[in-house]
PDB file of C-alpha atoms in Angstrom:
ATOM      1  CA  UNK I   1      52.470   5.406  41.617  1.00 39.00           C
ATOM      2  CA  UNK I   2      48.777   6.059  41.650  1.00 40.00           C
ATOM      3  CA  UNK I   3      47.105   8.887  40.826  1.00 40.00           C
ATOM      4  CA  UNK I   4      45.556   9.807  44.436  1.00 44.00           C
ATOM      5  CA  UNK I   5      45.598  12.738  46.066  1.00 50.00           C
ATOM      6  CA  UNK I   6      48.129  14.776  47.940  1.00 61.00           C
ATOM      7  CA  UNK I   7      50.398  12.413  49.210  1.00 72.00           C
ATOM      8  CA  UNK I   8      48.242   9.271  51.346  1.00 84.00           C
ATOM      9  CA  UNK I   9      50.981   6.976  51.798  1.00 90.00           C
ATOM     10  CA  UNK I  10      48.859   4.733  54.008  1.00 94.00           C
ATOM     11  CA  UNK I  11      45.353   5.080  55.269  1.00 95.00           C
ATOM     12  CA  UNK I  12      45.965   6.725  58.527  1.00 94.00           C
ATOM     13  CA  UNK I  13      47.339   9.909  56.525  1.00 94.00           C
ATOM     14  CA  UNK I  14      43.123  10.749  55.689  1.00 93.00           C
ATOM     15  CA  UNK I  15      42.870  10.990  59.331  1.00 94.00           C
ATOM     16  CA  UNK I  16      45.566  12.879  59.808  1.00 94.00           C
ATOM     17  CA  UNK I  17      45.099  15.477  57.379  1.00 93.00           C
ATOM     18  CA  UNK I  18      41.356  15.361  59.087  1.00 94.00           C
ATOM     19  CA  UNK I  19      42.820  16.448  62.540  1.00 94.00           C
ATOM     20  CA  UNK I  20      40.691  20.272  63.678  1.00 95.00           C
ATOM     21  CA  UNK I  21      38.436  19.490  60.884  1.00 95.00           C
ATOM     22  CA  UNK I  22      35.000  18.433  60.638  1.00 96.00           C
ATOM     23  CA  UNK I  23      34.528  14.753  59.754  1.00 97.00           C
ATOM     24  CA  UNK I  24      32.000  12.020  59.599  1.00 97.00           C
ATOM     25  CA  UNK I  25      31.961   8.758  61.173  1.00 97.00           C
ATOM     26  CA  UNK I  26      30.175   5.828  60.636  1.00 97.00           C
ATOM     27  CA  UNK I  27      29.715   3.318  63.774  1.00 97.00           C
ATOM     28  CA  UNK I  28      28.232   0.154  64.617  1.00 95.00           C
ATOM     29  CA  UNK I  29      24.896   0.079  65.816  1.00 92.00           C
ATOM     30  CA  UNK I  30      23.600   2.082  63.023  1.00 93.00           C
ATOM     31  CA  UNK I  31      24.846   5.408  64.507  1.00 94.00           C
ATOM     32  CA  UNK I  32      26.683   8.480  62.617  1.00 94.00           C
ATOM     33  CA  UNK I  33      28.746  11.399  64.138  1.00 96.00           C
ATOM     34  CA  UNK I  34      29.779  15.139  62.863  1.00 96.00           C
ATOM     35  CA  UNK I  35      32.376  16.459  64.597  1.00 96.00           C
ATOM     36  CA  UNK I  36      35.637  18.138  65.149  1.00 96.00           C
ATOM     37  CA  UNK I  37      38.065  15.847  65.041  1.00 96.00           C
ATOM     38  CA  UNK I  38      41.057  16.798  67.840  1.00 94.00           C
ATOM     39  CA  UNK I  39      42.941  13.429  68.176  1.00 95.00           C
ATOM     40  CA  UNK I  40      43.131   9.996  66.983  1.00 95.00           C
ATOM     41  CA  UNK I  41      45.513   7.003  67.401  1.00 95.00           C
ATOM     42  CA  UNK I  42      46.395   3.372  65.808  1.00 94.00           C
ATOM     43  CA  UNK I  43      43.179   2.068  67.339  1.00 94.00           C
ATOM     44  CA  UNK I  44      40.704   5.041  65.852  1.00 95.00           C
ATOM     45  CA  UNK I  45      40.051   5.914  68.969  1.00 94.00           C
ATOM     46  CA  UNK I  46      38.766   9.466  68.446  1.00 95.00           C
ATOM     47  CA  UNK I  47      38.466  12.411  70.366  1.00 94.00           C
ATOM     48  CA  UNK I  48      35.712  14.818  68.612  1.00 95.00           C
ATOM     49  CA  UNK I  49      33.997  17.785  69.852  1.00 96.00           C
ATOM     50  CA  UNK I  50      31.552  19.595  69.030  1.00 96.00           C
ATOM     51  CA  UNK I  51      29.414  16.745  67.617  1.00 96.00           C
ATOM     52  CA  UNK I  52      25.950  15.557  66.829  1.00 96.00           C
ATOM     53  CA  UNK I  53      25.314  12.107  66.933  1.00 96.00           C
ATOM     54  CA  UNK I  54      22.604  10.609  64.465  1.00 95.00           C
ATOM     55  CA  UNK I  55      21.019   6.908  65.615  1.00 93.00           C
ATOM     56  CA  UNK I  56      19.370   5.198  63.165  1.00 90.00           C
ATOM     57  CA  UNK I  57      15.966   3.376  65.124  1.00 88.00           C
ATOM     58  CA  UNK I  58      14.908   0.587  62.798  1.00 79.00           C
ATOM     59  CA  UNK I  59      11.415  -0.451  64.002  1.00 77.00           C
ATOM     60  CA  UNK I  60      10.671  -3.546  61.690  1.00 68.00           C
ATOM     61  CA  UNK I  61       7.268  -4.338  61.112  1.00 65.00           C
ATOM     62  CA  UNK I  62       6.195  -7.597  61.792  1.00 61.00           C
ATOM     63  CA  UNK I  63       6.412  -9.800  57.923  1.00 56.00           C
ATOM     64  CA  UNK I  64       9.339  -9.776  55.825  1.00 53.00           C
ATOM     65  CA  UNK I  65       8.478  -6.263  53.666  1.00 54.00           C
ATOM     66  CA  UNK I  66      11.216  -5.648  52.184  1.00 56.00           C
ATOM     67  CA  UNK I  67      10.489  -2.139  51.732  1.00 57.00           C
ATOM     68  CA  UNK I  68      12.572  -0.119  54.579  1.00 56.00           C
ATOM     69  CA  UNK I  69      10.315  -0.616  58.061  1.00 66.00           C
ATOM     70  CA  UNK I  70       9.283   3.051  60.130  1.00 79.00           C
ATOM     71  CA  UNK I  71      13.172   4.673  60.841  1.00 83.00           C
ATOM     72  CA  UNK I  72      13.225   6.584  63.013  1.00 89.00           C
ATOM     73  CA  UNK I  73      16.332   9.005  63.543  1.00 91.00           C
ATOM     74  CA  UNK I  74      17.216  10.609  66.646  1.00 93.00           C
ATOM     75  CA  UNK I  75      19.728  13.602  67.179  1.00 95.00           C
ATOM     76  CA  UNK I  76      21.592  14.888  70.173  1.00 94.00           C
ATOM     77  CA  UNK I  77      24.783  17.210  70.338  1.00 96.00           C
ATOM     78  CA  UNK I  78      27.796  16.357  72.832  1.00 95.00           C
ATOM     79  CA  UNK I  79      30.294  19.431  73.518  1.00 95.00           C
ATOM     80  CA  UNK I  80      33.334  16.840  73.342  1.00 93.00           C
ATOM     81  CA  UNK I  81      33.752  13.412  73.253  1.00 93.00           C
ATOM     82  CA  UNK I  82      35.976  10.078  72.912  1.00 93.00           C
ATOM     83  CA  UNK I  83      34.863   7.243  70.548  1.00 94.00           C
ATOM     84  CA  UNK I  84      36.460   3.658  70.995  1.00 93.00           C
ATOM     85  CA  UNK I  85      37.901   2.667  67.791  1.00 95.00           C
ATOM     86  CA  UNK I  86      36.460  -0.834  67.760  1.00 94.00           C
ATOM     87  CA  UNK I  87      33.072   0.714  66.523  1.00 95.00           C
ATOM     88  CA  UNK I  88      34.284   2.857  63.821  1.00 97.00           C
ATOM     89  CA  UNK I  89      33.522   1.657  60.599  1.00 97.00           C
ATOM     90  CA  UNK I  90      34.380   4.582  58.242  1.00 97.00           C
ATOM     91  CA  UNK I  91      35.543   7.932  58.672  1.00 97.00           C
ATOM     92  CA  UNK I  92      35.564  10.685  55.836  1.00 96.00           C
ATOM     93  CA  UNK I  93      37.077  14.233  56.081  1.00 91.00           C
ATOM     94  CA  UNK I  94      35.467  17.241  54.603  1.00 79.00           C
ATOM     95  CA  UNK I  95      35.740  16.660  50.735  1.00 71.00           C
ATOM     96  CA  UNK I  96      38.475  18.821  49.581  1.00 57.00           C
ATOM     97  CA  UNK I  97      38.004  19.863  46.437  1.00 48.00           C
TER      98      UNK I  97
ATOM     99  CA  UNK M   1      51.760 -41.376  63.956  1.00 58.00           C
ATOM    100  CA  UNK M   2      50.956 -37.577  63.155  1.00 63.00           C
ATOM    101  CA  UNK M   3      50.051 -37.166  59.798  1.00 69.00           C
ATOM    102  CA  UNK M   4      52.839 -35.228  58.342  1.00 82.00           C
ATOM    103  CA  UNK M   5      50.830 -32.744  56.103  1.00 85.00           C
ATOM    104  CA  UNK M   6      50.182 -29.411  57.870  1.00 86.00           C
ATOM    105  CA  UNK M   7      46.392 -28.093  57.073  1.00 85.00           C
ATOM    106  CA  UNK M   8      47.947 -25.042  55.194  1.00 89.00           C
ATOM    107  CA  UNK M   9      50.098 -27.375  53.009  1.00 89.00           C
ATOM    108  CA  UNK M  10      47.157 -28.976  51.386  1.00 88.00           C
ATOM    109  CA  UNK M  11      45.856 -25.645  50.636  1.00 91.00           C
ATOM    110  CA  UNK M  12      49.076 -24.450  49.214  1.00 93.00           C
ATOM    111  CA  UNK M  13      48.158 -27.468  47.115  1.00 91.00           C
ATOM    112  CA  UNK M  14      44.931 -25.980  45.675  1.00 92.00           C
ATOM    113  CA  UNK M  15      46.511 -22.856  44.039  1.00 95.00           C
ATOM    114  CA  UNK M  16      45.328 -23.213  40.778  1.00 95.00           C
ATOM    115  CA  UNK M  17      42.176 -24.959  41.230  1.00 95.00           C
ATOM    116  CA  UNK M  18      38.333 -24.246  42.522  1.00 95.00           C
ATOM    117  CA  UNK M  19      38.358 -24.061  45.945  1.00 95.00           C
ATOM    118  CA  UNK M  20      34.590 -23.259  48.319  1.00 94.00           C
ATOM    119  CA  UNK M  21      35.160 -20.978  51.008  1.00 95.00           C
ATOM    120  CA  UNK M  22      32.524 -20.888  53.708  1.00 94.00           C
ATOM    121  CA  UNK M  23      31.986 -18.167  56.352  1.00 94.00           C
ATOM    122  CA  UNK M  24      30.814 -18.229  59.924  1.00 92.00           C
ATOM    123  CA  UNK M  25      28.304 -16.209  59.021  1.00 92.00           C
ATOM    124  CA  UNK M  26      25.743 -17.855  56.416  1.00 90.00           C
ATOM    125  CA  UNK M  27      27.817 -16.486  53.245  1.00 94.00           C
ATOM    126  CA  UNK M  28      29.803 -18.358  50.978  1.00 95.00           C
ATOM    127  CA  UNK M  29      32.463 -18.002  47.996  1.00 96.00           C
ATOM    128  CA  UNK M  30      33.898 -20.378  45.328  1.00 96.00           C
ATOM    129  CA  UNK M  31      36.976 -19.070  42.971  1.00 96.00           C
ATOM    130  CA  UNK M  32      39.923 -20.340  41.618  1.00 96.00           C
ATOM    131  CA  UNK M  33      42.797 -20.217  44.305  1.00 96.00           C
ATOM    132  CA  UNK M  34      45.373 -17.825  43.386  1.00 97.00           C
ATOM    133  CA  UNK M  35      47.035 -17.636  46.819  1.00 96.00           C
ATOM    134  CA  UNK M  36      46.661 -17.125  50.675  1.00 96.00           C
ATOM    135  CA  UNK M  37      48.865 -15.197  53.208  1.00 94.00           C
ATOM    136  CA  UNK M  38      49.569 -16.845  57.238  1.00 92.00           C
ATOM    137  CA  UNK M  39      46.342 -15.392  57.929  1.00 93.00           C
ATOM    138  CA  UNK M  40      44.155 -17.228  55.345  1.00 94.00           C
ATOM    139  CA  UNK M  41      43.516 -13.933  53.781  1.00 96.00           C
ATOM    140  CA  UNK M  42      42.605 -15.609  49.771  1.00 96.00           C
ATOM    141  CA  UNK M  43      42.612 -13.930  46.458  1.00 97.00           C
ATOM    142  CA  UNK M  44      40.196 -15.872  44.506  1.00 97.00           C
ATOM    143  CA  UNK M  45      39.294 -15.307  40.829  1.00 96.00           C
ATOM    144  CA  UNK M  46      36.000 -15.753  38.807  1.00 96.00           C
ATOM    145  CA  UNK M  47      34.128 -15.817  42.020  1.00 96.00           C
ATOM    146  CA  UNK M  48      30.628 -16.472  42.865  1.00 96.00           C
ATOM    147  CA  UNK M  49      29.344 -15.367  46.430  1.00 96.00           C
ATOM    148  CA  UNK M  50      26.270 -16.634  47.578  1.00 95.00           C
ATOM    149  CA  UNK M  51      24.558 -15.398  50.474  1.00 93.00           C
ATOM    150  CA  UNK M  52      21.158 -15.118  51.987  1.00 88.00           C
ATOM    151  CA  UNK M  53      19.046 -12.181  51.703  1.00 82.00           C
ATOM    152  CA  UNK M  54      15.014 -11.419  53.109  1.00 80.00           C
ATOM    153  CA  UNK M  55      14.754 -11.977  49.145  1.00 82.00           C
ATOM    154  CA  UNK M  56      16.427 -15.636  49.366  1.00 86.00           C
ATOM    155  CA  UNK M  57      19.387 -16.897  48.097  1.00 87.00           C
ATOM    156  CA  UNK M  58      21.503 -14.436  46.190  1.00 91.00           C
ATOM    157  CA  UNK M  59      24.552 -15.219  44.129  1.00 93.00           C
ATOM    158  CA  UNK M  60      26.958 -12.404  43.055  1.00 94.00           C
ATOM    159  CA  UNK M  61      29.690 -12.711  40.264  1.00 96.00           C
ATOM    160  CA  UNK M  62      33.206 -10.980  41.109  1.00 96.00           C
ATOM    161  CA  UNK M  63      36.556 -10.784  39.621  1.00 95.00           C
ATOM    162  CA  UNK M  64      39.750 -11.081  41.346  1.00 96.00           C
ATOM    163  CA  UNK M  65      38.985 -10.910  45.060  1.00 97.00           C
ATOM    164  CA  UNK M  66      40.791 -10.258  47.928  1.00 97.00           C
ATOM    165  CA  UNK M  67      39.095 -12.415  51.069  1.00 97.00           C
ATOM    166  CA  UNK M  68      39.627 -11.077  54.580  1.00 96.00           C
ATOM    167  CA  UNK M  69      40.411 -14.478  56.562  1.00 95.00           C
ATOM    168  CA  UNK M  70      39.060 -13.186  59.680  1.00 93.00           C
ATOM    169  CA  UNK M  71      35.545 -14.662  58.814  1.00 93.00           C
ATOM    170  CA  UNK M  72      36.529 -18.193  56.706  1.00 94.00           C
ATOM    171  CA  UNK M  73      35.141 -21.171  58.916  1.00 93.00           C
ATOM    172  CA  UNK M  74      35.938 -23.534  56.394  1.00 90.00           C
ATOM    173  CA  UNK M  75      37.304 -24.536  52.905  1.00 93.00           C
ATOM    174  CA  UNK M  76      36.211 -27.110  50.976  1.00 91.00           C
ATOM    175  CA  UNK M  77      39.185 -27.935  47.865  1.00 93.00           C
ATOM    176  CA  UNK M  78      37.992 -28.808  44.373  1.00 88.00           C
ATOM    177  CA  UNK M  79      34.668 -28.214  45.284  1.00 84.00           C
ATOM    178  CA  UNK M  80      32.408 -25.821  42.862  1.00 80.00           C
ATOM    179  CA  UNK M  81      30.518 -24.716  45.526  1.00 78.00           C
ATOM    180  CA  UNK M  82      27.088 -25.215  47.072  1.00 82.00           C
ATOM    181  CA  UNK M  83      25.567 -26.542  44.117  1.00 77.00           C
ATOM    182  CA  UNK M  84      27.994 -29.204  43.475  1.00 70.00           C
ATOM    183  CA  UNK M  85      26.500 -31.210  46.812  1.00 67.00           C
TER     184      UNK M  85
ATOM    185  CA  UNK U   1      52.581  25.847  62.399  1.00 40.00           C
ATOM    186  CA  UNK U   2      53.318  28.129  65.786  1.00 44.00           C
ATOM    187  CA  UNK U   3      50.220  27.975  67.204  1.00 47.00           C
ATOM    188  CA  UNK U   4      47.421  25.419  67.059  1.00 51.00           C
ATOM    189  CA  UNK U   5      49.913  22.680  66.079  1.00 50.00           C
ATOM    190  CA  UNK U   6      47.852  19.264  65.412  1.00 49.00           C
ATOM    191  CA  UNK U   7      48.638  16.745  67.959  1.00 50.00           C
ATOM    192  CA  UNK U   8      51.415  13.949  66.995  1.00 50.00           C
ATOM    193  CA  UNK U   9      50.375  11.856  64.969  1.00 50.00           C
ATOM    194  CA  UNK U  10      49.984   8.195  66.845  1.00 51.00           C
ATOM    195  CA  UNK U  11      52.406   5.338  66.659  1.00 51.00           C
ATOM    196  CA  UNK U  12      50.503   2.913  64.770  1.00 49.00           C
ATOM    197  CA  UNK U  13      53.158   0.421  63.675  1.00 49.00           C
ATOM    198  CA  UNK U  14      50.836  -1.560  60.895  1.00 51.00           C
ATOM    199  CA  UNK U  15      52.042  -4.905  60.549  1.00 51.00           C
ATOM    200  CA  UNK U  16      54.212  -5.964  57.660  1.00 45.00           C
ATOM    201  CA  UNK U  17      52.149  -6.902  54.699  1.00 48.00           C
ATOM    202  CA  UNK U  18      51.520 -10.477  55.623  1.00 48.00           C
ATOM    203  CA  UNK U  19      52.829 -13.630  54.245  1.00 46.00           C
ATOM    204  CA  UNK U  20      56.208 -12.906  51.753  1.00 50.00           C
ATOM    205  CA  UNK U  21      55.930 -10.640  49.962  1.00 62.00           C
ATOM    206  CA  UNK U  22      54.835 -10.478  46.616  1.00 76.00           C
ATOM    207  CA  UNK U  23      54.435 -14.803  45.557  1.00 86.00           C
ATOM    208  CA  UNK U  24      52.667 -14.335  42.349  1.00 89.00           C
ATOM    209  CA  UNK U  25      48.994 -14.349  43.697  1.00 91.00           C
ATOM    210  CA  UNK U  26      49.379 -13.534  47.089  1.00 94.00           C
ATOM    211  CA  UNK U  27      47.209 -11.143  48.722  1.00 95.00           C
ATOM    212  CA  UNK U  28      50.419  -8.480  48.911  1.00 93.00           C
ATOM    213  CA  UNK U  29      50.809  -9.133  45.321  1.00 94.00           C
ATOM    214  CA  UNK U  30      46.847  -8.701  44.312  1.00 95.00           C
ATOM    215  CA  UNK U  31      47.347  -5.332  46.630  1.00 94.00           C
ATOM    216  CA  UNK U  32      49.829  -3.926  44.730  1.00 92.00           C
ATOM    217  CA  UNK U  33      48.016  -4.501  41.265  1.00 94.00           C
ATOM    218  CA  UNK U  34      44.551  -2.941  42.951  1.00 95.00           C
ATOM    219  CA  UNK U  35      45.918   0.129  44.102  1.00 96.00           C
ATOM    220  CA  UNK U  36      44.995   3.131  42.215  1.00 95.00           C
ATOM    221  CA  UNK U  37      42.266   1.244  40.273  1.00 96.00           C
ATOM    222  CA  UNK U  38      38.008   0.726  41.105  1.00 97.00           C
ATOM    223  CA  UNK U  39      37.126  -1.832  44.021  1.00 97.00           C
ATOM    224  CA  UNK U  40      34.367  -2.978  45.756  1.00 97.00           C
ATOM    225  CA  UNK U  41      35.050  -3.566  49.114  1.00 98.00           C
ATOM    226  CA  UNK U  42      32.274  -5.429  51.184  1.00 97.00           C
ATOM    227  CA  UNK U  43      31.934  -4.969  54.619  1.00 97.00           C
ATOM    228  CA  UNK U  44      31.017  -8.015  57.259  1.00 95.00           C
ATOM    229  CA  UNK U  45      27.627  -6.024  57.544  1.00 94.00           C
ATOM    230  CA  UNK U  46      27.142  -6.421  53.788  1.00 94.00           C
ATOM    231  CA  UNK U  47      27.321  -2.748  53.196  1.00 96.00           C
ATOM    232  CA  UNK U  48      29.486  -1.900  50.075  1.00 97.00           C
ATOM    233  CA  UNK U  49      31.827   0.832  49.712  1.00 98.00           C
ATOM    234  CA  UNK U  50      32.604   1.399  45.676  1.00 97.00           C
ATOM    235  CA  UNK U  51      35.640   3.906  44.811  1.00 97.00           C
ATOM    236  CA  UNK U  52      39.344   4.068  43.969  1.00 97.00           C
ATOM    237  CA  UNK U  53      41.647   2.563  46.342  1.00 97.00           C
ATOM    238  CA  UNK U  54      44.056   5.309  47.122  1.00 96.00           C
ATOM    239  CA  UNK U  55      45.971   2.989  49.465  1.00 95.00           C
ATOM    240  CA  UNK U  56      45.541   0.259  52.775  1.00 93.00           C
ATOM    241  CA  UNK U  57      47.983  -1.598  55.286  1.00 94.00           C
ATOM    242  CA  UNK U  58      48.747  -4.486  56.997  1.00 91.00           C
ATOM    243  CA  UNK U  59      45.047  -4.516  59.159  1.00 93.00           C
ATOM    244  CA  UNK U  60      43.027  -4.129  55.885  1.00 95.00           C
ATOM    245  CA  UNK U  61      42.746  -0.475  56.707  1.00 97.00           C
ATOM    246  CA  UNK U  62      41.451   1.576  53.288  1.00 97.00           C
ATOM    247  CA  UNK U  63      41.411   4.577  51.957  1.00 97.00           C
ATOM    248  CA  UNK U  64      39.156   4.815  49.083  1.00 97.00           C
ATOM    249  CA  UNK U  65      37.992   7.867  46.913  1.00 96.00           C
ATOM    250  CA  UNK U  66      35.028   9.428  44.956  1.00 95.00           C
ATOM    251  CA  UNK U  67      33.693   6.591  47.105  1.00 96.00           C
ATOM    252  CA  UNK U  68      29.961   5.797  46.828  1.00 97.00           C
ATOM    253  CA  UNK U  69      28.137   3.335  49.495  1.00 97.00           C
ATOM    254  CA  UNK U  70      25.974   0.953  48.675  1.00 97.00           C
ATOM    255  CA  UNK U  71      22.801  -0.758  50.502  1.00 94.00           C
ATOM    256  CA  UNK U  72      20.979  -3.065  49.099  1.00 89.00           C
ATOM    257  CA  UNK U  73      21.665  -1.875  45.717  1.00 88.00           C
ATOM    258  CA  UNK U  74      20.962   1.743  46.639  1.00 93.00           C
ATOM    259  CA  UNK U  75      23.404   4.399  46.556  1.00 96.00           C
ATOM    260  CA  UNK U  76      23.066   5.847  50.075  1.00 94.00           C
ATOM    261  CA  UNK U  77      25.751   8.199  50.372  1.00 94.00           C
ATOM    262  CA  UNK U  78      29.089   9.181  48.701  1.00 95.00           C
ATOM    263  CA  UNK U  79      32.505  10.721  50.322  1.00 95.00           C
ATOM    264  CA  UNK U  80      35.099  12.212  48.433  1.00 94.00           C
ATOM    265  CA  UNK U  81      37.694  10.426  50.896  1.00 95.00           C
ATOM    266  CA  UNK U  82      36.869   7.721  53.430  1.00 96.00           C
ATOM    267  CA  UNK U  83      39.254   5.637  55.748  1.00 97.00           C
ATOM    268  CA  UNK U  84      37.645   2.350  55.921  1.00 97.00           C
ATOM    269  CA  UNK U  85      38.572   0.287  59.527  1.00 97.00           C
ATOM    270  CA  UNK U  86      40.042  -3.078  58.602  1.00 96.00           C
ATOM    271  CA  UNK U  87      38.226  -5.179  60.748  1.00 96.00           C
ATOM    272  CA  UNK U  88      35.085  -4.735  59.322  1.00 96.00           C
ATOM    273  CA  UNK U  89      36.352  -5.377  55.819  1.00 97.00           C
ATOM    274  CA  UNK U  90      35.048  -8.751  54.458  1.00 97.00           C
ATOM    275  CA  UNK U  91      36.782  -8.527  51.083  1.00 97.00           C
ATOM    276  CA  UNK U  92      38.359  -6.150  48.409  1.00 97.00           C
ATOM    277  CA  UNK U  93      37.289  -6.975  44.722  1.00 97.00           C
ATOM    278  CA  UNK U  94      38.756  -5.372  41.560  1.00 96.00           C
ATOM    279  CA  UNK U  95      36.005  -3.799  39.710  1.00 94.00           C
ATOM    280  CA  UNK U  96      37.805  -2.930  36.542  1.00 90.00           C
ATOM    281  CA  UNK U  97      39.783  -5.836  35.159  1.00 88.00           C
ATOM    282  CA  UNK U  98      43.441  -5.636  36.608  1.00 85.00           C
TER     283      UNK U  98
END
């Protein structure tokens, strides 16, 4: 067996242990979400509330610099929300430690 | 006449030897063909990926490599990759 | 567990892992011997997540640990745990020899 932590049998248990606890998520189209997370299912589709969403606004300049362009980051809080899971890319729960 | 060989057979066929994988996306891989699932999910081993970056062309060395087949447009068998053309 | 119980846990039936099981060099048996040890996993977007594999099913779904992610060569954040969806997963390499 491997030496991981408390008993993740399959990736799904992270989320699971995760459920009325504050996690991150990573989605396409540069965004990123805190939240609470209340439900989830097979898809990742995610119920959170509670949650401040984080978009990433790459403005490139013109020429290939490849020094990051002006980001710009923009914030806005939602009271509760649903996330389709086709635009999750990662989720992490609160590091237990 | 169909030909009798099934696309997946001849691939079966290059277990063992250098095979070029390359993606839809401009990104490429050479390896040595260890095996491949229904999906065309390949573990590959001493692999090279090359891929463009704003900095050019960029080759990476990797060990053993699992390759999600979800992105492989095409493989070319016994081939050592883009500089061998 | 009275009050406040989480809801069920969804019915995600993951798919076998593919092809049968465990031909010498098959991507079930290259699974098996990554588990537990340090990968790189790649992402379509070219984003790298570097960590221990804790464990992953039959969609490429991952679980990694003391996970760092990288773009463009930078470190730009780490997670102790992160679950990884499979369909943005463009490989899994060992990064310790297996």
């Amino acid at each position: 067996m491997d030496g991981v932590s408390q008993g993740i049998q399959e990736p799904f248990d992270l989320v699971r242990l995760s459920l009325n606890e504050r996690v991150f998520v990573k989605l396409r189209g540069d965004r990123q979400l805190t939240g609470v997370l209340h439900a989830y299912d097979g898809h990742m589709n995610l119920i959170l509330s509670d949650v401040e969403e984080t978009i990433m606004i790459v403005e490139p300049l013109d020429g290939a610099s490849d020094v990051p362009s002006t980001v710009k980051v923009a914030k806005r809080n939602m009271e509760m929300l649903f996330v389709r899971g086709d635009g999750v890319i990662l989720v992490s729960p609160p590091s237990r430690t | 006449m169909a030909s009798q060989i099934l696309p997946l057979e001849l691939i079966d066929k290059c277990i063992g030897s250098r095979i070029w994988v390359v993606m839809k996306t401009e990104r490429e891989f050479t390896g040595t063909l260890l095996g491949f699932d229904d999906f065309v999910n390949m573990v590959l081993e001493d692999v090279t990926e090359y891929e463009i970056t704003p900095e050019g062309r960029k080759s990476t060395k990797l060990g053993q490599t699992l390759l999600n087949g979800n992105n492989i447009c095409i493989l070319v068998p016994g081939s050592s990759g883009p500089e061998d053309v | 567990m009275d009050d406040d119980s989480p809801p069920p846990p969804p019915a995600s039936p993951p798919p076998p892992p593919s092809g049968p099981s465990g031909a010498p060099g098959s991507p079930t048996d290259f699974l098996k011997g990554v588990v537990g040890k340090k990968v790189v996993v790649r992402l379509t977007s070219g984003v790298d997540y570097r960590g221990i594999l804790s464990c992953l099913d039959g969609y490429m779904n991952i679980a990694l640990e003391q996970t760092e992610e990288h773009v463009n060569g930078r470190v730009t954040n780490r997670y102790g745990d992160a679950f990884i969806r499979g369909n943005n997963v463009l490989y899994i390499s060992a990064a310790e020899p297996l």
